[in-house]
Amino acid sequence: MKLNIDSLVAIRNFLQKDYFDEKNYKQLIKTKGMKGFLEYENALGRDINIGEELEKLIYNEDYRDKYGFYIAKKRLKELEKDIDYIKKHENYILAEAIKNVYKIIPNDMKLNCKIYLFIGGNDGGFTVNRNKIYINYGKYINNMEEFIKVLSHELYHSRDISLRIRLLSLFKMLCSNNGRIYQIMGKIMEEGMASLAQHGAILKNNDPAGTLNSRDLLLIKYEFELLNKILLDIKNNNSYYKGLKQINLYAIGYYIVSTIYNTEGVLILDNWTVELKYEDIIKKYSEICNTREISSGFNKNILNLIINSNN
């Protein structure tokens, strides 16, 4: 496992010039990190005009491009130091990130992936096909601690799940009567567990990419209310996409799995990590909330719907 920083080196070389260097630009967009980012943006249906944005940035020092390259330009010296640090301490960075993941996955579960660092966009990172990780280093310049943590997040997504389990999961999403419920609850579990690998059992710092922060957890009641409405709309065959755009699935997932982790430990969470099953996890979460005499956030009908969604 290696950290591919070709894209960071290329953007540094490009932004060091006071003119639009065509040669450096071509080198940048040919790097695997930047190619992965462009493919990701294209898959999401977003406009891709990096060349235009970079040209405006080069000739206008006050321009704030939509991809966040201006941050790297303003912090070029810090980026340079980070590149040198990563080159010298790559093994340490990877070891720390991997250690975080193995706190919550079985020791015999493998992590097999390629890792590319780039700068661009609003997301902190993403994983493709469970074997390619892309980290938007623009969010983590001069913040090695948070970079290692987000790397742990994406490494969790890259864990080696058996083909049989993945095919069964796909079948549940596409062919079962409650496939959309499984898809949403699965996303909640996956991002909740990845956030647990990233932040640990207690959220100490807000995520620089904005996916999880203390305010989200303080207002978790409202996130659950929105989730209840979304799942009820699915059950009644009503439109639910507007609510899905508003909800923070990361916050709900982290709240659920950290509640269990802090009370029961990690073993029951292996139901999702290994088997991609969440029913027993939600049952345990509900039991813990009942024991502590606090609301689970789920109303009774929705809780039964989730637990029995694959029966």
PDB file of C-alpha atoms in Angstrom:
ATOM      1  CA  MET A   1       0.000   0.000   0.000  1.00  0.00           C
ATOM      2  CA  LYS A   2       1.379   3.399  -1.046  1.00  0.00           C
ATOM      3  CA  LEU A   3       0.337   7.048  -1.017  1.00  0.00           C
ATOM      4  CA  ASN A   4       0.336   8.363  -4.584  1.00  0.00           C
ATOM      5  CA  ILE A   5       1.089  12.095  -4.365  1.00  0.00           C
ATOM      6  CA  ASP A   6       1.779  12.766  -8.059  1.00  0.00           C
ATOM      7  CA  SER A   7      -1.264  15.030  -8.256  1.00  0.00           C
ATOM      8  CA  LEU A   8      -0.098  17.104  -5.257  1.00  0.00           C
ATOM      9  CA  VAL A   9       3.324  17.576  -6.811  1.00  0.00           C
ATOM     10  CA  ALA A  10       1.757  18.529 -10.142  1.00  0.00           C
ATOM     11  CA  ILE A  11      -0.630  21.117  -8.662  1.00  0.00           C
ATOM     12  CA  ARG A  12       2.218  22.574  -6.616  1.00  0.00           C
ATOM     13  CA  ASN A  13       4.372  22.922  -9.746  1.00  0.00           C
ATOM     14  CA  PHE A  14       1.513  24.519 -11.637  1.00  0.00           C
ATOM     15  CA  LEU A  15       0.551  27.023  -8.936  1.00  0.00           C
ATOM     16  CA  GLN A  16       4.160  28.122  -8.414  1.00  0.00           C
ATOM     17  CA  LYS A  17       4.095  29.861 -11.807  1.00  0.00           C
ATOM     18  CA  ASP A  18       2.637  33.308 -12.365  1.00  0.00           C
ATOM     19  CA  TYR A  19       1.305  32.281 -15.776  1.00  0.00           C
ATOM     20  CA  PHE A  20      -0.779  29.418 -17.161  1.00  0.00           C
ATOM     21  CA  ASP A  21       1.848  26.810 -17.957  1.00  0.00           C
ATOM     22  CA  GLU A  22       0.266  24.485 -20.516  1.00  0.00           C
ATOM     23  CA  LYS A  23       2.889  21.781 -19.966  1.00  0.00           C
ATOM     24  CA  ASN A  24       2.361  21.725 -16.186  1.00  0.00           C
ATOM     25  CA  TYR A  25      -1.411  21.738 -16.673  1.00  0.00           C
ATOM     26  CA  LYS A  26      -1.285  18.689 -18.943  1.00  0.00           C
ATOM     27  CA  GLN A  27       0.916  16.911 -16.415  1.00  0.00           C
ATOM     28  CA  LEU A  28      -1.644  17.691 -13.697  1.00  0.00           C
ATOM     29  CA  ILE A  29      -4.708  16.346 -15.488  1.00  0.00           C
ATOM     30  CA  LYS A  30      -2.818  13.190 -16.489  1.00  0.00           C
ATOM     31  CA  THR A  31      -2.088  12.202 -12.894  1.00  0.00           C
ATOM     32  CA  LYS A  32      -4.146   9.301 -11.562  1.00  0.00           C
ATOM     33  CA  GLY A  33      -5.400  11.370  -8.645  1.00  0.00           C
ATOM     34  CA  MET A  34      -6.779  14.109 -10.862  1.00  0.00           C
ATOM     35  CA  LYS A  35      -8.192  11.619 -13.370  1.00  0.00           C
ATOM     36  CA  GLY A  36     -10.054   9.889 -10.557  1.00  0.00           C
ATOM     37  CA  PHE A  37     -11.441  13.198  -9.315  1.00  0.00           C
ATOM     38  CA  LEU A  38     -12.616  14.216 -12.798  1.00  0.00           C
ATOM     39  CA  GLU A  39     -14.322  10.858 -13.328  1.00  0.00           C
ATOM     40  CA  TYR A  40     -15.994  11.202  -9.931  1.00  0.00           C
ATOM     41  CA  GLU A  41     -17.289  14.688 -10.715  1.00  0.00           C
ATOM     42  CA  ASN A  42     -18.514  13.541 -14.109  1.00  0.00           C
ATOM     43  CA  ALA A  43     -20.347  10.566 -12.554  1.00  0.00           C
ATOM     44  CA  LEU A  44     -22.174  12.980 -10.236  1.00  0.00           C
ATOM     45  CA  GLY A  45     -23.223  15.112 -13.202  1.00  0.00           C
ATOM     46  CA  ARG A  46     -21.183  18.127 -12.141  1.00  0.00           C
ATOM     47  CA  ASP A  47     -19.693  20.615 -14.593  1.00  0.00           C
ATOM     48  CA  ILE A  48     -15.988  20.102 -15.214  1.00  0.00           C
ATOM     49  CA  ASN A  49     -14.083  23.195 -16.293  1.00  0.00           C
ATOM     50  CA  ILE A  50     -10.874  22.931 -14.316  1.00  0.00           C
ATOM     51  CA  GLY A  51      -8.750  24.591 -16.988  1.00  0.00           C
ATOM     52  CA  GLU A  52     -10.931  27.708 -17.017  1.00  0.00           C
ATOM     53  CA  GLU A  53     -10.986  27.930 -13.238  1.00  0.00           C
ATOM     54  CA  LEU A  54      -7.219  27.514 -12.941  1.00  0.00           C
ATOM     55  CA  GLU A  55      -6.612  30.170 -15.577  1.00  0.00           C
ATOM     56  CA  LYS A  56      -8.795  32.655 -13.679  1.00  0.00           C
ATOM     57  CA  LEU A  57      -6.969  31.771 -10.476  1.00  0.00           C
ATOM     58  CA  ILE A  58      -3.519  32.273 -11.990  1.00  0.00           C
ATOM     59  CA  TYR A  59      -4.286  35.745 -13.328  1.00  0.00           C
ATOM     60  CA  ASN A  60      -6.457  36.973 -10.446  1.00  0.00           C
ATOM     61  CA  GLU A  61      -4.979  36.458  -6.990  1.00  0.00           C
ATOM     62  CA  ASP A  62      -8.327  37.229  -5.331  1.00  0.00           C
ATOM     63  CA  TYR A  63     -10.302  34.697  -7.361  1.00  0.00           C
ATOM     64  CA  ARG A  64     -11.920  31.875  -5.383  1.00  0.00           C
ATOM     65  CA  ASP A  65     -12.428  28.994  -7.792  1.00  0.00           C
ATOM     66  CA  LYS A  66     -15.203  26.465  -7.172  1.00  0.00           C
ATOM     67  CA  TYR A  67     -12.793  23.547  -6.801  1.00  0.00           C
ATOM     68  CA  GLY A  68     -10.810  25.044  -3.921  1.00  0.00           C
ATOM     69  CA  PHE A  69      -7.497  25.348  -5.766  1.00  0.00           C
ATOM     70  CA  TYR A  70      -7.194  28.869  -4.354  1.00  0.00           C
ATOM     71  CA  ILE A  71      -6.647  27.338  -0.907  1.00  0.00           C
ATOM     72  CA  ALA A  72      -3.620  25.436  -2.178  1.00  0.00           C
ATOM     73  CA  LYS A  73      -2.315  28.577  -3.897  1.00  0.00           C
ATOM     74  CA  LYS A  74      -2.538  30.603  -0.684  1.00  0.00           C
ATOM     75  CA  ARG A  75      -0.969  27.794   1.353  1.00  0.00           C
ATOM     76  CA  LEU A  76       1.667  26.709  -1.123  1.00  0.00           C
ATOM     77  CA  LYS A  77       4.520  26.699   1.416  1.00  0.00           C
ATOM     78  CA  GLU A  78       2.518  24.531   3.794  1.00  0.00           C
ATOM     79  CA  LEU A  79       1.642  22.177   0.943  1.00  0.00           C
ATOM     80  CA  GLU A  80       5.323  21.930   0.052  1.00  0.00           C
ATOM     81  CA  LYS A  81       6.179  20.960   3.632  1.00  0.00           C
ATOM     82  CA  ASP A  82       3.390  18.395   3.683  1.00  0.00           C
ATOM     83  CA  ILE A  83       4.620  16.800   0.456  1.00  0.00           C
ATOM     84  CA  ASP A  84       8.089  16.429   1.967  1.00  0.00           C
ATOM     85  CA  TYR A  85       6.628  15.034   5.193  1.00  0.00           C
ATOM     86  CA  ILE A  86       4.517  12.460   3.362  1.00  0.00           C
ATOM     87  CA  LYS A  87       7.538  11.318   1.343  1.00  0.00           C
ATOM     88  CA  LYS A  88       9.584  10.824   4.502  1.00  0.00           C
ATOM     89  CA  HIS A  89       6.880   9.410   6.786  1.00  0.00           C
ATOM     90  CA  GLU A  90       4.619   7.461   4.429  1.00  0.00           C
ATOM     91  CA  ASN A  91       4.939   4.220   6.390  1.00  0.00           C
ATOM     92  CA  TYR A  92       4.054   5.922   9.673  1.00  0.00           C
ATOM     93  CA  ILE A  93       0.987   7.631   8.157  1.00  0.00           C
ATOM     94  CA  LEU A  94      -0.323   4.386   6.702  1.00  0.00           C
ATOM     95  CA  ALA A  95       0.363   2.446   9.899  1.00  0.00           C
ATOM     96  CA  GLU A  96      -1.570   4.947  12.020  1.00  0.00           C
ATOM     97  CA  ALA A  97      -4.530   5.006   9.635  1.00  0.00           C
ATOM     98  CA  ILE A  98      -4.642   1.209   9.414  1.00  0.00           C
ATOM     99  CA  LYS A  99      -4.403   0.889  13.203  1.00  0.00           C
ATOM    100  CA  ASN A 100      -7.564   2.979  13.567  1.00  0.00           C
ATOM    101  CA  VAL A 101      -9.453   0.695  11.193  1.00  0.00           C
ATOM    102  CA  TYR A 102      -8.414  -2.526  12.915  1.00  0.00           C
ATOM    103  CA  LYS A 103      -9.882  -1.238  16.151  1.00  0.00           C
ATOM    104  CA  ILE A 104     -13.324  -1.878  14.640  1.00  0.00           C
ATOM    105  CA  ILE A 105     -12.841  -4.659  12.046  1.00  0.00           C
ATOM    106  CA  PRO A 106     -11.739  -8.285  12.564  1.00  0.00           C
ATOM    107  CA  ASN A 107      -7.980  -8.864  12.481  1.00  0.00           C
ATOM    108  CA  ASP A 108      -8.282 -11.345   9.629  1.00  0.00           C
ATOM    109  CA  MET A 109     -10.122  -8.910   7.374  1.00  0.00           C
ATOM    110  CA  LYS A 110      -7.860  -7.547   4.648  1.00  0.00           C
ATOM    111  CA  LEU A 111      -7.457  -4.000   3.375  1.00  0.00           C
ATOM    112  CA  ASN A 112      -6.453  -3.980  -0.278  1.00  0.00           C
ATOM    113  CA  CYS A 113      -6.416  -0.666  -2.097  1.00  0.00           C
ATOM    114  CA  LYS A 114      -4.501   1.993  -3.963  1.00  0.00           C
ATOM    115  CA  ILE A 115      -4.481   5.496  -2.493  1.00  0.00           C
ATOM    116  CA  TYR A 116      -4.353   8.716  -4.484  1.00  0.00           C
ATOM    117  CA  LEU A 117      -4.092  12.229  -3.047  1.00  0.00           C
ATOM    118  CA  PHE A 118      -5.379  15.159  -5.078  1.00  0.00           C
ATOM    119  CA  ILE A 119      -6.762  18.647  -4.564  1.00  0.00           C
ATOM    120  CA  GLY A 120     -10.194  19.680  -5.778  1.00  0.00           C
ATOM    121  CA  GLY A 121     -13.904  19.694  -4.970  1.00  0.00           C
ATOM    122  CA  ASN A 122     -15.950  19.757  -1.789  1.00  0.00           C
ATOM    123  CA  ASP A 123     -15.674  16.155  -0.617  1.00  0.00           C
ATOM    124  CA  GLY A 124     -12.963  15.039   1.768  1.00  0.00           C
ATOM    125  CA  GLY A 125     -12.488  11.770  -0.050  1.00  0.00           C
ATOM    126  CA  PHE A 126     -14.182   8.864  -1.757  1.00  0.00           C
ATOM    127  CA  THR A 127     -13.601   5.194  -2.512  1.00  0.00           C
ATOM    128  CA  VAL A 128     -14.178   3.511  -5.883  1.00  0.00           C
ATOM    129  CA  ASN A 129     -14.946  -0.220  -6.182  1.00  0.00           C
ATOM    130  CA  ARG A 130     -13.538  -0.789  -2.687  1.00  0.00           C
ATOM    131  CA  ASN A 131      -9.991  -0.796  -4.079  1.00  0.00           C
ATOM    132  CA  LYS A 132      -9.188   2.814  -4.998  1.00  0.00           C
ATOM    133  CA  ILE A 133      -9.143   5.587  -2.425  1.00  0.00           C
ATOM    134  CA  TYR A 134      -9.046   9.265  -3.361  1.00  0.00           C
ATOM    135  CA  ILE A 135      -8.361  11.898  -0.683  1.00  0.00           C
ATOM    136  CA  ASN A 136      -8.925  15.595  -1.339  1.00  0.00           C
ATOM    137  CA  TYR A 137      -5.808  16.850   0.397  1.00  0.00           C
ATOM    138  CA  GLY A 138      -6.933  20.448  -0.041  1.00  0.00           C
ATOM    139  CA  LYS A 139      -9.100  19.917   3.043  1.00  0.00           C
ATOM    140  CA  TYR A 140      -6.155  18.734   5.156  1.00  0.00           C
ATOM    141  CA  ILE A 141      -3.193  20.973   4.330  1.00  0.00           C
ATOM    142  CA  ASN A 142      -1.030  21.373   7.452  1.00  0.00           C
ATOM    143  CA  ASN A 143      -3.380  19.067   9.368  1.00  0.00           C
ATOM    144  CA  MET A 144      -1.746  15.658   9.333  1.00  0.00           C
ATOM    145  CA  GLU A 145      -3.845  14.359  12.228  1.00  0.00           C
ATOM    146  CA  GLU A 146      -7.118  14.922  10.367  1.00  0.00           C
ATOM    147  CA  PHE A 147      -5.611  13.577   7.136  1.00  0.00           C
ATOM    148  CA  ILE A 148      -4.728  10.300   8.865  1.00  0.00           C
ATOM    149  CA  LYS A 149      -8.239  10.144  10.287  1.00  0.00           C
ATOM    150  CA  VAL A 150      -9.994  10.627   6.939  1.00  0.00           C
ATOM    151  CA  LEU A 151      -7.657   8.029   5.457  1.00  0.00           C
ATOM    152  CA  SER A 152      -8.938   5.634   8.140  1.00  0.00           C
ATOM    153  CA  HIS A 153     -12.488   6.486   7.088  1.00  0.00           C
ATOM    154  CA  GLU A 154     -11.845   5.566   3.462  1.00  0.00           C
ATOM    155  CA  LEU A 155      -9.807   2.489   4.385  1.00  0.00           C
ATOM    156  CA  TYR A 156     -12.838   1.115   6.204  1.00  0.00           C
ATOM    157  CA  HIS A 157     -14.747   1.327   2.911  1.00  0.00           C
ATOM    158  CA  SER A 158     -11.981  -0.676   1.230  1.00  0.00           C
ATOM    159  CA  ARG A 159     -12.206  -3.696   3.543  1.00  0.00           C
ATOM    160  CA  ASP A 160     -12.330  -7.043   1.750  1.00  0.00           C
ATOM    161  CA  ILE A 161     -15.914  -8.334   1.824  1.00  0.00           C
ATOM    162  CA  SER A 162     -16.594 -11.717   0.234  1.00  0.00           C
ATOM    163  CA  LEU A 163     -18.144 -11.749  -3.222  1.00  0.00           C
ATOM    164  CA  ARG A 164     -21.080 -13.800  -1.930  1.00  0.00           C
ATOM    165  CA  ILE A 165     -21.945 -11.176   0.678  1.00  0.00           C
ATOM    166  CA  ARG A 166     -21.625  -8.326  -1.818  1.00  0.00           C
ATOM    167  CA  LEU A 167     -23.878 -10.081  -4.339  1.00  0.00           C
ATOM    168  CA  LEU A 168     -26.441 -10.805  -1.648  1.00  0.00           C
ATOM    169  CA  SER A 169     -26.353  -7.160  -0.602  1.00  0.00           C
ATOM    170  CA  LEU A 170     -26.859  -6.062  -4.210  1.00  0.00           C
ATOM    171  CA  PHE A 171     -29.795  -8.457  -4.533  1.00  0.00           C
ATOM    172  CA  LYS A 172     -31.424  -6.955  -1.418  1.00  0.00           C
ATOM    173  CA  MET A 173     -31.108  -3.459  -2.870  1.00  0.00           C
ATOM    174  CA  LEU A 174     -32.339  -4.269  -6.360  1.00  0.00           C
ATOM    175  CA  CYS A 175     -34.753  -7.163  -5.992  1.00  0.00           C
ATOM    176  CA  SER A 176     -36.333  -7.159  -2.539  1.00  0.00           C
ATOM    177  CA  ASN A 177     -39.567  -5.350  -1.675  1.00  0.00           C
ATOM    178  CA  ASN A 178     -37.720  -3.144   0.815  1.00  0.00           C
ATOM    179  CA  GLY A 179     -34.622  -2.544  -1.297  1.00  0.00           C
ATOM    180  CA  ARG A 180     -34.700   1.211  -0.885  1.00  0.00           C
ATOM    181  CA  ILE A 181     -34.906   0.872   2.888  1.00  0.00           C
ATOM    182  CA  TYR A 182     -31.940  -1.503   2.853  1.00  0.00           C
ATOM    183  CA  GLN A 183     -30.008   0.936   0.668  1.00  0.00           C
ATOM    184  CA  ILE A 184     -30.583   3.895   2.997  1.00  0.00           C
ATOM    185  CA  MET A 185     -30.004   1.979   6.220  1.00  0.00           C
ATOM    186  CA  GLY A 186     -26.942   0.366   4.657  1.00  0.00           C
ATOM    187  CA  LYS A 187     -25.556   3.794   3.803  1.00  0.00           C
ATOM    188  CA  ILE A 188     -26.178   4.885   7.402  1.00  0.00           C
ATOM    189  CA  MET A 189     -24.348   1.838   8.772  1.00  0.00           C
ATOM    190  CA  GLU A 190     -21.449   2.087   6.309  1.00  0.00           C
ATOM    191  CA  GLU A 191     -20.791   5.772   6.885  1.00  0.00           C
ATOM    192  CA  GLY A 192     -21.394   5.448  10.611  1.00  0.00           C
ATOM    193  CA  MET A 193     -18.770   2.716  10.904  1.00  0.00           C
ATOM    194  CA  ALA A 194     -16.325   4.583   8.669  1.00  0.00           C
ATOM    195  CA  SER A 195     -16.830   7.682  10.834  1.00  0.00           C
ATOM    196  CA  LEU A 196     -16.170   5.559  13.933  1.00  0.00           C
ATOM    197  CA  ALA A 197     -12.859   4.493  12.392  1.00  0.00           C
ATOM    198  CA  GLN A 198     -12.146   8.140  11.626  1.00  0.00           C
ATOM    199  CA  HIS A 199     -13.170   9.876  14.846  1.00  0.00           C
ATOM    200  CA  GLY A 200     -13.137   7.136  17.458  1.00  0.00           C
ATOM    201  CA  ALA A 201     -15.898   6.620  20.006  1.00  0.00           C
ATOM    202  CA  ILE A 202     -16.109  10.314  20.945  1.00  0.00           C
ATOM    203  CA  LEU A 203     -16.157  13.155  18.412  1.00  0.00           C
ATOM    204  CA  LYS A 204     -13.369  15.523  19.479  1.00  0.00           C
ATOM    205  CA  ASN A 205     -12.935  17.605  16.325  1.00  0.00           C
ATOM    206  CA  ASN A 206     -15.340  18.524  13.565  1.00  0.00           C
ATOM    207  CA  ASP A 207     -14.602  16.939  10.203  1.00  0.00           C
ATOM    208  CA  PRO A 208     -12.781  19.506   7.990  1.00  0.00           C
ATOM    209  CA  ALA A 209     -14.846  18.332   5.005  1.00  0.00           C
ATOM    210  CA  GLY A 210     -18.070  19.047   6.902  1.00  0.00           C
ATOM    211  CA  THR A 211     -19.594  15.555   6.896  1.00  0.00           C
ATOM    212  CA  LEU A 212     -19.777  15.325  10.696  1.00  0.00           C
ATOM    213  CA  ASN A 213     -19.648  17.937  13.444  1.00  0.00           C
ATOM    214  CA  SER A 214     -20.757  18.431  17.023  1.00  0.00           C
ATOM    215  CA  ARG A 215     -23.769  20.521  15.998  1.00  0.00           C
ATOM    216  CA  ASP A 216     -25.111  17.618  13.911  1.00  0.00           C
ATOM    217  CA  LEU A 217     -24.984  15.376  16.983  1.00  0.00           C
ATOM    218  CA  LEU A 218     -26.636  17.968  19.209  1.00  0.00           C
ATOM    219  CA  LEU A 219     -29.497  18.205  16.723  1.00  0.00           C
ATOM    220  CA  ILE A 220     -29.673  14.457  16.077  1.00  0.00           C
ATOM    221  CA  LYS A 221     -33.344  14.379  17.095  1.00  0.00           C
ATOM    222  CA  TYR A 222     -34.251  16.314  13.967  1.00  0.00           C
ATOM    223  CA  GLU A 223     -32.148  14.038  11.751  1.00  0.00           C
ATOM    224  CA  PHE A 224     -34.044  11.016  13.088  1.00  0.00           C
ATOM    225  CA  GLU A 225     -37.372  12.760  12.515  1.00  0.00           C
ATOM    226  CA  LEU A 226     -36.383  13.304   8.901  1.00  0.00           C
ATOM    227  CA  LEU A 227     -35.243   9.698   8.569  1.00  0.00           C
ATOM    228  CA  ASN A 228     -38.576   8.455   9.975  1.00  0.00           C
ATOM    229  CA  LYS A 229     -40.408  10.534   7.379  1.00  0.00           C
ATOM    230  CA  ILE A 230     -38.208   9.288   4.536  1.00  0.00           C
ATOM    231  CA  LEU A 231     -38.709   5.629   5.459  1.00  0.00           C
ATOM    232  CA  LEU A 232     -42.448   6.153   5.888  1.00  0.00           C
ATOM    233  CA  ASP A 233     -42.616   7.784   2.458  1.00  0.00           C
ATOM    234  CA  ILE A 234     -40.797   4.791   0.975  1.00  0.00           C
ATOM    235  CA  LYS A 235     -43.232   2.393   2.651  1.00  0.00           C
ATOM    236  CA  ASN A 236     -46.174   4.366   1.226  1.00  0.00           C
ATOM    237  CA  ASN A 237     -44.584   4.729  -2.212  1.00  0.00           C
ATOM    238  CA  ASN A 238     -44.327   8.502  -1.876  1.00  0.00           C
ATOM    239  CA  SER A 239     -41.464  10.654  -3.139  1.00  0.00           C
ATOM    240  CA  TYR A 240     -38.615  10.861  -0.636  1.00  0.00           C
ATOM    241  CA  TYR A 241     -35.733  12.364  -2.618  1.00  0.00           C
ATOM    242  CA  LYS A 242     -36.110  15.894  -1.222  1.00  0.00           C
ATOM    243  CA  GLY A 243     -35.673  14.602   2.326  1.00  0.00           C
ATOM    244  CA  LEU A 244     -32.733  12.444   1.287  1.00  0.00           C
ATOM    245  CA  LYS A 245     -30.903  15.556   0.067  1.00  0.00           C
ATOM    246  CA  GLN A 246     -31.390  17.247   3.447  1.00  0.00           C
ATOM    247  CA  ILE A 247     -30.559  14.446   5.844  1.00  0.00           C
ATOM    248  CA  ASN A 248     -27.101  13.825   7.332  1.00  0.00           C
ATOM    249  CA  LEU A 249     -26.703  10.050   7.152  1.00  0.00           C
ATOM    250  CA  TYR A 250     -23.162  10.326   8.565  1.00  0.00           C
ATOM    251  CA  ALA A 251     -24.445  11.867  11.797  1.00  0.00           C
ATOM    252  CA  ILE A 252     -27.214   9.289  12.273  1.00  0.00           C
ATOM    253  CA  GLY A 253     -24.846   6.413  11.536  1.00  0.00           C
ATOM    254  CA  TYR A 254     -22.138   7.691  13.846  1.00  0.00           C
ATOM    255  CA  TYR A 255     -24.648   8.309  16.635  1.00  0.00           C
ATOM    256  CA  ILE A 256     -26.013   4.764  16.389  1.00  0.00           C
ATOM    257  CA  VAL A 257     -22.720   2.884  16.149  1.00  0.00           C
ATOM    258  CA  SER A 258     -20.880   5.015  18.723  1.00  0.00           C
ATOM    259  CA  THR A 259     -23.753   4.486  21.176  1.00  0.00           C
ATOM    260  CA  ILE A 260     -23.370   0.727  20.746  1.00  0.00           C
ATOM    261  CA  TYR A 261     -19.557   0.829  20.732  1.00  0.00           C
ATOM    262  CA  ASN A 262     -19.406   2.825  23.976  1.00  0.00           C
ATOM    263  CA  THR A 263     -21.811   0.412  25.676  1.00  0.00           C
ATOM    264  CA  GLU A 264     -21.331  -3.045  24.170  1.00  0.00           C
ATOM    265  CA  GLY A 265     -18.047  -2.873  22.271  1.00  0.00           C
ATOM    266  CA  VAL A 266     -17.414  -3.763  18.654  1.00  0.00           C
ATOM    267  CA  LEU A 267     -18.469  -7.403  18.224  1.00  0.00           C
ATOM    268  CA  ILE A 268     -22.105  -6.839  17.298  1.00  0.00           C
ATOM    269  CA  LEU A 269     -21.024  -4.188  14.804  1.00  0.00           C
ATOM    270  CA  ASP A 270     -19.275  -6.952  12.863  1.00  0.00           C
ATOM    271  CA  ASN A 271     -22.741  -7.839  11.614  1.00  0.00           C
ATOM    272  CA  TRP A 272     -22.393  -4.905   9.235  1.00  0.00           C
ATOM    273  CA  THR A 273     -18.619  -4.901   8.761  1.00  0.00           C
ATOM    274  CA  VAL A 274     -18.498  -8.550   7.698  1.00  0.00           C
ATOM    275  CA  GLU A 275     -22.030  -9.572   6.698  1.00  0.00           C
ATOM    276  CA  LEU A 276     -23.595  -6.235   5.634  1.00  0.00           C
ATOM    277  CA  LYS A 277     -26.537  -6.914   7.954  1.00  0.00           C
ATOM    278  CA  TYR A 278     -27.942  -4.201  10.204  1.00  0.00           C
ATOM    279  CA  GLU A 279     -31.083  -5.685  11.803  1.00  0.00           C
ATOM    280  CA  ASP A 280     -29.419  -6.984  14.998  1.00  0.00           C
ATOM    281  CA  ILE A 281     -27.431  -3.770  15.294  1.00  0.00           C
ATOM    282  CA  ILE A 282     -30.589  -1.660  15.255  1.00  0.00           C
ATOM    283  CA  LYS A 283     -32.215  -4.037  17.769  1.00  0.00           C
ATOM    284  CA  LYS A 284     -29.255  -3.670  20.111  1.00  0.00           C
ATOM    285  CA  TYR A 285     -29.257   0.111  19.683  1.00  0.00           C
ATOM    286  CA  SER A 286     -32.954   0.212  20.594  1.00  0.00           C
ATOM    287  CA  GLU A 287     -32.360  -1.986  23.661  1.00  0.00           C
ATOM    288  CA  ILE A 288     -29.527   0.257  24.857  1.00  0.00           C
ATOM    289  CA  CYS A 289     -31.702   3.346  24.471  1.00  0.00           C
ATOM    290  CA  ASN A 290     -34.555   1.671  26.381  1.00  0.00           C
ATOM    291  CA  THR A 291     -32.192   0.632  29.189  1.00  0.00           C
ATOM    292  CA  ARG A 292     -30.832   4.170  29.435  1.00  0.00           C
ATOM    293  CA  GLU A 293     -34.369   5.585  29.212  1.00  0.00           C
ATOM    294  CA  ILE A 294     -33.550   7.773  26.233  1.00  0.00           C
ATOM    295  CA  SER A 295     -35.237   7.995  22.859  1.00  0.00           C
ATOM    296  CA  SER A 296     -33.760   5.934  20.032  1.00  0.00           C
ATOM    297  CA  GLY A 297     -35.031   8.512  17.563  1.00  0.00           C
ATOM    298  CA  PHE A 298     -37.060   5.892  15.691  1.00  0.00           C
ATOM    299  CA  ASN A 299     -40.801   5.740  16.093  1.00  0.00           C
ATOM    300  CA  LYS A 300     -42.148   2.268  16.861  1.00  0.00           C
ATOM    301  CA  ASN A 301     -43.572   1.528  13.412  1.00  0.00           C
ATOM    302  CA  ILE A 302     -40.391   2.611  11.625  1.00  0.00           C
ATOM    303  CA  LEU A 303     -38.245   0.590  14.037  1.00  0.00           C
ATOM    304  CA  ASN A 304     -40.281  -2.541  13.251  1.00  0.00           C
ATOM    305  CA  LEU A 305     -40.066  -1.768   9.540  1.00  0.00           C
ATOM    306  CA  ILE A 306     -36.262  -1.551   9.686  1.00  0.00           C
ATOM    307  CA  ILE A 307     -35.786  -4.674  11.774  1.00  0.00           C
ATOM    308  CA  ASN A 308     -38.114  -6.704   9.564  1.00  0.00           C
ATOM    309  CA  SER A 309     -37.194  -5.110   6.226  1.00  0.00           C
ATOM    310  CA  ASN A 310     -35.497  -8.241   4.929  1.00  0.00           C
ATOM    311  CA  ASN A 311     -37.960 -10.825   6.205  1.00  0.00           C
TER     312      ASN A 311
END
